[in-house]
Amino acid sequence: DFVSHYERRGSENLSLAGKAIFVCANREIAWRFYKSVLKLRPHWGLVDGEDAPNDPQAGAMLRMIMTRGKDDPEELWNALGSVEQRRKFDLEFKDVSSSFKVAIVVDMWLTGFDVPSLDVIYIDKPIQKHSLIQTISRVNRVFPGKEAGLVVDYIGLKTNLTEALAMYTDKLGSSFNE
């Protein structure tokens, strides 16, 4: 579903830069999802259609953005990259012209990470309150030619979103709804 939706948005010119974030509930799910997407679209993990033996993610369209865990299998450890590589990925994802288009995340980049060209976020993780507001706000940044961002909800966030909005409406008063 994700792959066809993402590709359809691109083919119908519904995306300005093709930047998307997919939020997974945990690391194991993110890793399985990443491998599943690459089975469908192996070229999304390659550089200009070729393997990059010294850096398996250099120039890749699809990346996982997570910290490494001491118990990670070697394949996952290598796919996640070092702290320095993640810093480069951060800058590369913000670059509209870069080949890095889709980030798979669990917790990173959900708050305080601004990519004005990001126009779609896919959520498959239960999120509540302030974190939910912050997460969906990743796609509402102003960018030339961008009219709105899109949130694709795979988990059923409506109740949590309604509750979060009610909390902030009470705190901010009627000006929040104007």
PDB file of C-alpha atoms in Angstrom:
ATOM      1  CA  ASP A   1       0.000   0.000   0.000  1.00  0.00           C
ATOM      2  CA  PHE A   2       2.738   2.444   0.964  1.00  0.00           C
ATOM      3  CA  VAL A   3       4.808   1.844  -2.179  1.00  0.00           C
ATOM      4  CA  SER A   4       1.858   2.215  -4.543  1.00  0.00           C
ATOM      5  CA  HIS A   5       0.579   5.304  -2.690  1.00  0.00           C
ATOM      6  CA  TYR A   6       4.003   6.955  -2.692  1.00  0.00           C
ATOM      7  CA  GLU A   7       4.599   6.195  -6.369  1.00  0.00           C
ATOM      8  CA  ARG A   8       1.087   7.355  -7.339  1.00  0.00           C
ATOM      9  CA  ARG A   9       1.656  10.695  -5.585  1.00  0.00           C
ATOM     10  CA  GLY A  10       4.834  11.144  -7.599  1.00  0.00           C
ATOM     11  CA  SER A  11       3.316  10.134 -10.939  1.00  0.00           C
ATOM     12  CA  GLU A  12       0.346  12.452 -10.392  1.00  0.00           C
ATOM     13  CA  ASN A  13       2.635  15.365  -9.396  1.00  0.00           C
ATOM     14  CA  LEU A  14       1.046  15.535  -5.949  1.00  0.00           C
ATOM     15  CA  SER A  15       4.452  15.755  -4.282  1.00  0.00           C
ATOM     16  CA  LEU A  16       6.852  18.647  -4.783  1.00  0.00           C
ATOM     17  CA  ALA A  17      10.099  16.975  -3.726  1.00  0.00           C
ATOM     18  CA  GLY A  18       8.995  13.415  -2.975  1.00  0.00           C
ATOM     19  CA  LYS A  19       9.958  13.737   0.691  1.00  0.00           C
ATOM     20  CA  ALA A  20       8.107  11.337   3.011  1.00  0.00           C
ATOM     21  CA  ILE A  21       8.513   9.959   6.509  1.00  0.00           C
ATOM     22  CA  PHE A  22       7.107   6.587   7.559  1.00  0.00           C
ATOM     23  CA  VAL A  23       6.684   6.236  11.342  1.00  0.00           C
ATOM     24  CA  CYS A  24       6.851   2.680  12.694  1.00  0.00           C
ATOM     25  CA  ALA A  25       5.827   1.513  16.164  1.00  0.00           C
ATOM     26  CA  ASN A  26       9.197  -0.021  17.045  1.00  0.00           C
ATOM     27  CA  ARG A  27      12.642  -0.921  15.729  1.00  0.00           C
ATOM     28  CA  GLU A  28      11.757  -4.493  14.767  1.00  0.00           C
ATOM     29  CA  ILE A  29       8.770  -3.350  12.717  1.00  0.00           C
ATOM     30  CA  ALA A  30      10.854  -0.596  11.096  1.00  0.00           C
ATOM     31  CA  TRP A  31      13.553  -3.105  10.121  1.00  0.00           C
ATOM     32  CA  ARG A  32      11.030  -5.584   8.678  1.00  0.00           C
ATOM     33  CA  PHE A  33       9.227  -2.766   6.838  1.00  0.00           C
ATOM     34  CA  TYR A  34      12.509  -1.461   5.391  1.00  0.00           C
ATOM     35  CA  LYS A  35      13.451  -4.920   4.104  1.00  0.00           C
ATOM     36  CA  SER A  36       9.931  -5.456   2.695  1.00  0.00           C
ATOM     37  CA  VAL A  37      10.017  -2.177   0.778  1.00  0.00           C
ATOM     38  CA  LEU A  38      13.452  -3.017  -0.609  1.00  0.00           C
ATOM     39  CA  LYS A  39      12.167  -6.414  -1.778  1.00  0.00           C
ATOM     40  CA  LEU A  40       9.525  -4.574  -3.799  1.00  0.00           C
ATOM     41  CA  ARG A  41      11.807  -1.750  -4.932  1.00  0.00           C
ATOM     42  CA  PRO A  42      15.462  -2.836  -4.583  1.00  0.00           C
ATOM     43  CA  HIS A  43      16.663   0.231  -6.497  1.00  0.00           C
ATOM     44  CA  TRP A  44      15.400   2.467  -3.661  1.00  0.00           C
ATOM     45  CA  GLY A  45      18.365   1.236  -1.616  1.00  0.00           C
ATOM     46  CA  LEU A  46      20.977   1.682  -4.327  1.00  0.00           C
ATOM     47  CA  VAL A  47      23.028   4.569  -5.660  1.00  0.00           C
ATOM     48  CA  ASP A  48      22.214   5.302  -9.300  1.00  0.00           C
ATOM     49  CA  GLY A  49      21.237   1.655  -9.736  1.00  0.00           C
ATOM     50  CA  GLU A  50      24.518   0.315  -8.346  1.00  0.00           C
ATOM     51  CA  ASP A  51      25.614  -1.074  -4.997  1.00  0.00           C
ATOM     52  CA  ALA A  52      27.744   1.234  -2.858  1.00  0.00           C
ATOM     53  CA  PRO A  53      30.074  -1.221  -1.073  1.00  0.00           C
ATOM     54  CA  ASN A  54      31.725   1.306   1.263  1.00  0.00           C
ATOM     55  CA  ASP A  55      28.504   2.894   2.413  1.00  0.00           C
ATOM     56  CA  PRO A  56      25.378   0.785   1.881  1.00  0.00           C
ATOM     57  CA  GLN A  57      23.140   3.838   2.113  1.00  0.00           C
ATOM     58  CA  ALA A  58      25.152   6.500   0.258  1.00  0.00           C
ATOM     59  CA  GLY A  59      22.757   8.160  -2.170  1.00  0.00           C
ATOM     60  CA  ALA A  60      19.919   5.768  -1.363  1.00  0.00           C
ATOM     61  CA  MET A  61      16.344   6.948  -1.753  1.00  0.00           C
ATOM     62  CA  LEU A  62      15.143   4.981   1.306  1.00  0.00           C
ATOM     63  CA  ARG A  63      16.820   4.953   4.716  1.00  0.00           C
ATOM     64  CA  MET A  64      16.074   4.051   8.310  1.00  0.00           C
ATOM     65  CA  ILE A  65      16.818   6.813  10.781  1.00  0.00           C
ATOM     66  CA  MET A  66      17.406   5.248  14.187  1.00  0.00           C
ATOM     67  CA  THR A  67      20.258   4.962  16.638  1.00  0.00           C
ATOM     68  CA  ARG A  68      22.190   1.740  16.703  1.00  0.00           C
ATOM     69  CA  GLY A  69      21.498  -0.714  19.514  1.00  0.00           C
ATOM     70  CA  LYS A  70      24.215  -2.834  21.116  1.00  0.00           C
ATOM     71  CA  ASP A  71      22.212  -5.995  20.358  1.00  0.00           C
ATOM     72  CA  ASP A  72      21.386  -5.137  16.737  1.00  0.00           C
ATOM     73  CA  PRO A  73      22.122  -7.851  14.183  1.00  0.00           C
ATOM     74  CA  GLU A  74      25.079  -6.919  11.965  1.00  0.00           C
ATOM     75  CA  GLU A  75      22.895  -6.260   8.912  1.00  0.00           C
ATOM     76  CA  LEU A  76      20.723  -3.795  10.870  1.00  0.00           C
ATOM     77  CA  TRP A  77      23.760  -2.209  12.544  1.00  0.00           C
ATOM     78  CA  ASN A  78      25.322  -1.525   9.145  1.00  0.00           C
ATOM     79  CA  ALA A  79      22.090  -0.210   7.656  1.00  0.00           C
ATOM     80  CA  LEU A  80      21.631   2.368  10.424  1.00  0.00           C
ATOM     81  CA  GLY A  81      24.949   4.116   9.979  1.00  0.00           C
ATOM     82  CA  SER A  82      27.110   5.944  12.476  1.00  0.00           C
ATOM     83  CA  VAL A  83      26.304   9.181  14.296  1.00  0.00           C
ATOM     84  CA  GLU A  84      28.292  11.073  11.650  1.00  0.00           C
ATOM     85  CA  GLN A  85      26.377   9.391   8.834  1.00  0.00           C
ATOM     86  CA  ARG A  86      23.029  10.210  10.489  1.00  0.00           C
ATOM     87  CA  ARG A  87      24.085  13.865  10.682  1.00  0.00           C
ATOM     88  CA  LYS A  88      24.777  13.765   6.945  1.00  0.00           C
ATOM     89  CA  PHE A  89      21.419  12.047   6.359  1.00  0.00           C
ATOM     90  CA  ASP A  90      19.719  14.867   8.294  1.00  0.00           C
ATOM     91  CA  LEU A  91      21.203  17.493   5.975  1.00  0.00           C
ATOM     92  CA  GLU A  92      20.637  15.379   2.883  1.00  0.00           C
ATOM     93  CA  PHE A  93      16.947  14.808   3.677  1.00  0.00           C
ATOM     94  CA  LYS A  94      16.452  18.564   4.033  1.00  0.00           C
ATOM     95  CA  ASP A  95      18.024  19.121   0.602  1.00  0.00           C
ATOM     96  CA  VAL A  96      15.190  19.209  -1.939  1.00  0.00           C
ATOM     97  CA  SER A  97      17.437  17.960  -4.740  1.00  0.00           C
ATOM     98  CA  SER A  98      18.928  14.981  -2.883  1.00  0.00           C
ATOM     99  CA  SER A  99      18.102  11.395  -3.796  1.00  0.00           C
ATOM    100  CA  PHE A 100      17.151  10.644  -0.160  1.00  0.00           C
ATOM    101  CA  LYS A 101      13.347  10.812  -0.324  1.00  0.00           C
ATOM    102  CA  VAL A 102      11.861   8.384   2.228  1.00  0.00           C
ATOM    103  CA  ALA A 103      12.875   8.087   5.881  1.00  0.00           C
ATOM    104  CA  ILE A 104      11.662   5.240   8.073  1.00  0.00           C
ATOM    105  CA  VAL A 105      11.686   6.309  11.715  1.00  0.00           C
ATOM    106  CA  VAL A 106      10.496   5.189  15.138  1.00  0.00           C
ATOM    107  CA  ASP A 107      11.209   8.158  17.411  1.00  0.00           C
ATOM    108  CA  MET A 108      13.791  10.312  15.659  1.00  0.00           C
ATOM    109  CA  TRP A 109      12.657  13.266  13.576  1.00  0.00           C
ATOM    110  CA  LEU A 110       9.121  13.311  15.044  1.00  0.00           C
ATOM    111  CA  THR A 111       9.646  16.535  16.974  1.00  0.00           C
ATOM    112  CA  GLY A 112      11.763  19.581  16.257  1.00  0.00           C
ATOM    113  CA  PHE A 113      12.910  18.349  12.835  1.00  0.00           C
ATOM    114  CA  ASP A 114      11.867  20.774  10.131  1.00  0.00           C
ATOM    115  CA  VAL A 115      11.904  19.833   6.469  1.00  0.00           C
ATOM    116  CA  PRO A 116       9.698  22.387   4.716  1.00  0.00           C
ATOM    117  CA  SER A 117       9.516  20.264   1.545  1.00  0.00           C
ATOM    118  CA  LEU A 118       8.184  17.233   3.484  1.00  0.00           C
ATOM    119  CA  ASP A 119       4.660  16.768   2.253  1.00  0.00           C
ATOM    120  CA  VAL A 120       3.540  13.366   3.535  1.00  0.00           C
ATOM    121  CA  ILE A 121       3.940  11.441   6.753  1.00  0.00           C
ATOM    122  CA  TYR A 122       2.725   7.870   7.096  1.00  0.00           C
ATOM    123  CA  ILE A 123       1.950   6.900  10.697  1.00  0.00           C
ATOM    124  CA  ASP A 124       1.807   3.304  11.911  1.00  0.00           C
ATOM    125  CA  LYS A 125       2.514   3.989  15.574  1.00  0.00           C
ATOM    126  CA  PRO A 126       0.229   4.887  18.472  1.00  0.00           C
ATOM    127  CA  ILE A 127       1.061   8.485  19.375  1.00  0.00           C
ATOM    128  CA  GLN A 128      -0.742  10.756  21.848  1.00  0.00           C
ATOM    129  CA  LYS A 129      -1.021  14.316  23.098  1.00  0.00           C
ATOM    130  CA  HIS A 130       1.841  16.714  22.442  1.00  0.00           C
ATOM    131  CA  SER A 131       3.876  14.082  20.559  1.00  0.00           C
ATOM    132  CA  LEU A 132       1.009  13.537  18.120  1.00  0.00           C
ATOM    133  CA  ILE A 133       0.603  17.263  17.483  1.00  0.00           C
ATOM    134  CA  GLN A 134       4.366  17.575  16.949  1.00  0.00           C
ATOM    135  CA  THR A 135       4.478  14.547  14.645  1.00  0.00           C
ATOM    136  CA  ILE A 136       1.709  15.665  12.319  1.00  0.00           C
ATOM    137  CA  SER A 137       3.196  19.160  12.343  1.00  0.00           C
ATOM    138  CA  ARG A 138       6.199  17.829  10.396  1.00  0.00           C
ATOM    139  CA  VAL A 139       4.155  18.244   7.193  1.00  0.00           C
ATOM    140  CA  ASN A 140       2.646  21.681   7.811  1.00  0.00           C
ATOM    141  CA  ARG A 141       5.748  23.769   7.094  1.00  0.00           C
ATOM    142  CA  VAL A 142       5.542  26.499   4.470  1.00  0.00           C
ATOM    143  CA  PHE A 143       7.321  25.695   1.218  1.00  0.00           C
ATOM    144  CA  PRO A 144       6.974  27.373  -2.202  1.00  0.00           C
ATOM    145  CA  GLY A 145       4.262  25.613  -4.197  1.00  0.00           C
ATOM    146  CA  LYS A 146       3.115  23.503  -1.253  1.00  0.00           C
ATOM    147  CA  GLU A 147      -0.534  24.022  -0.360  1.00  0.00           C
ATOM    148  CA  ALA A 148      -0.843  21.419   2.400  1.00  0.00           C
ATOM    149  CA  GLY A 149       0.757  18.383   3.957  1.00  0.00           C
ATOM    150  CA  LEU A 150      -0.761  14.919   4.070  1.00  0.00           C
ATOM    151  CA  VAL A 151      -0.993  12.571   7.060  1.00  0.00           C
ATOM    152  CA  VAL A 152      -1.663   8.934   6.172  1.00  0.00           C
ATOM    153  CA  ASP A 153      -2.989   7.168   9.262  1.00  0.00           C
ATOM    154  CA  TYR A 154      -2.415   3.401   9.304  1.00  0.00           C
ATOM    155  CA  ILE A 155      -3.141   2.928  13.008  1.00  0.00           C
ATOM    156  CA  GLY A 156      -6.328   4.884  13.743  1.00  0.00           C
ATOM    157  CA  LEU A 157      -5.272   8.120  15.417  1.00  0.00           C
ATOM    158  CA  LYS A 158      -8.580  10.000  15.186  1.00  0.00           C
ATOM    159  CA  THR A 159      -9.534   9.625  18.869  1.00  0.00           C
ATOM    160  CA  ASN A 160      -6.029  10.553  20.039  1.00  0.00           C
ATOM    161  CA  LEU A 161      -5.943  13.528  17.680  1.00  0.00           C
ATOM    162  CA  THR A 162      -9.348  14.750  18.835  1.00  0.00           C
ATOM    163  CA  GLU A 163      -8.198  14.516  22.467  1.00  0.00           C
ATOM    164  CA  ALA A 164      -4.900  16.282  21.737  1.00  0.00           C
ATOM    165  CA  LEU A 165      -6.625  19.091  19.863  1.00  0.00           C
ATOM    166  CA  ALA A 166      -9.147  19.495  22.705  1.00  0.00           C
ATOM    167  CA  MET A 167      -6.289  19.837  25.203  1.00  0.00           C
ATOM    168  CA  TYR A 168      -4.610  22.572  23.173  1.00  0.00           C
ATOM    169  CA  THR A 169      -7.895  24.283  22.314  1.00  0.00           C
ATOM    170  CA  ASP A 170      -8.677  24.612  26.042  1.00  0.00           C
ATOM    171  CA  LYS A 171      -5.199  26.036  26.711  1.00  0.00           C
ATOM    172  CA  LEU A 172      -5.106  28.393  23.741  1.00  0.00           C
ATOM    173  CA  GLY A 173      -8.701  29.529  23.744  1.00  0.00           C
ATOM    174  CA  SER A 174     -10.825  30.276  20.718  1.00  0.00           C
ATOM    175  CA  SER A 175      -7.937  31.827  18.727  1.00  0.00           C
ATOM    176  CA  PHE A 176      -6.660  28.282  18.125  1.00  0.00           C
ATOM    177  CA  ASN A 177      -9.726  27.537  16.005  1.00  0.00           C
ATOM    178  CA  GLU A 178      -9.774  30.764  14.043  1.00  0.00           C
TER     179      GLU A 178
END
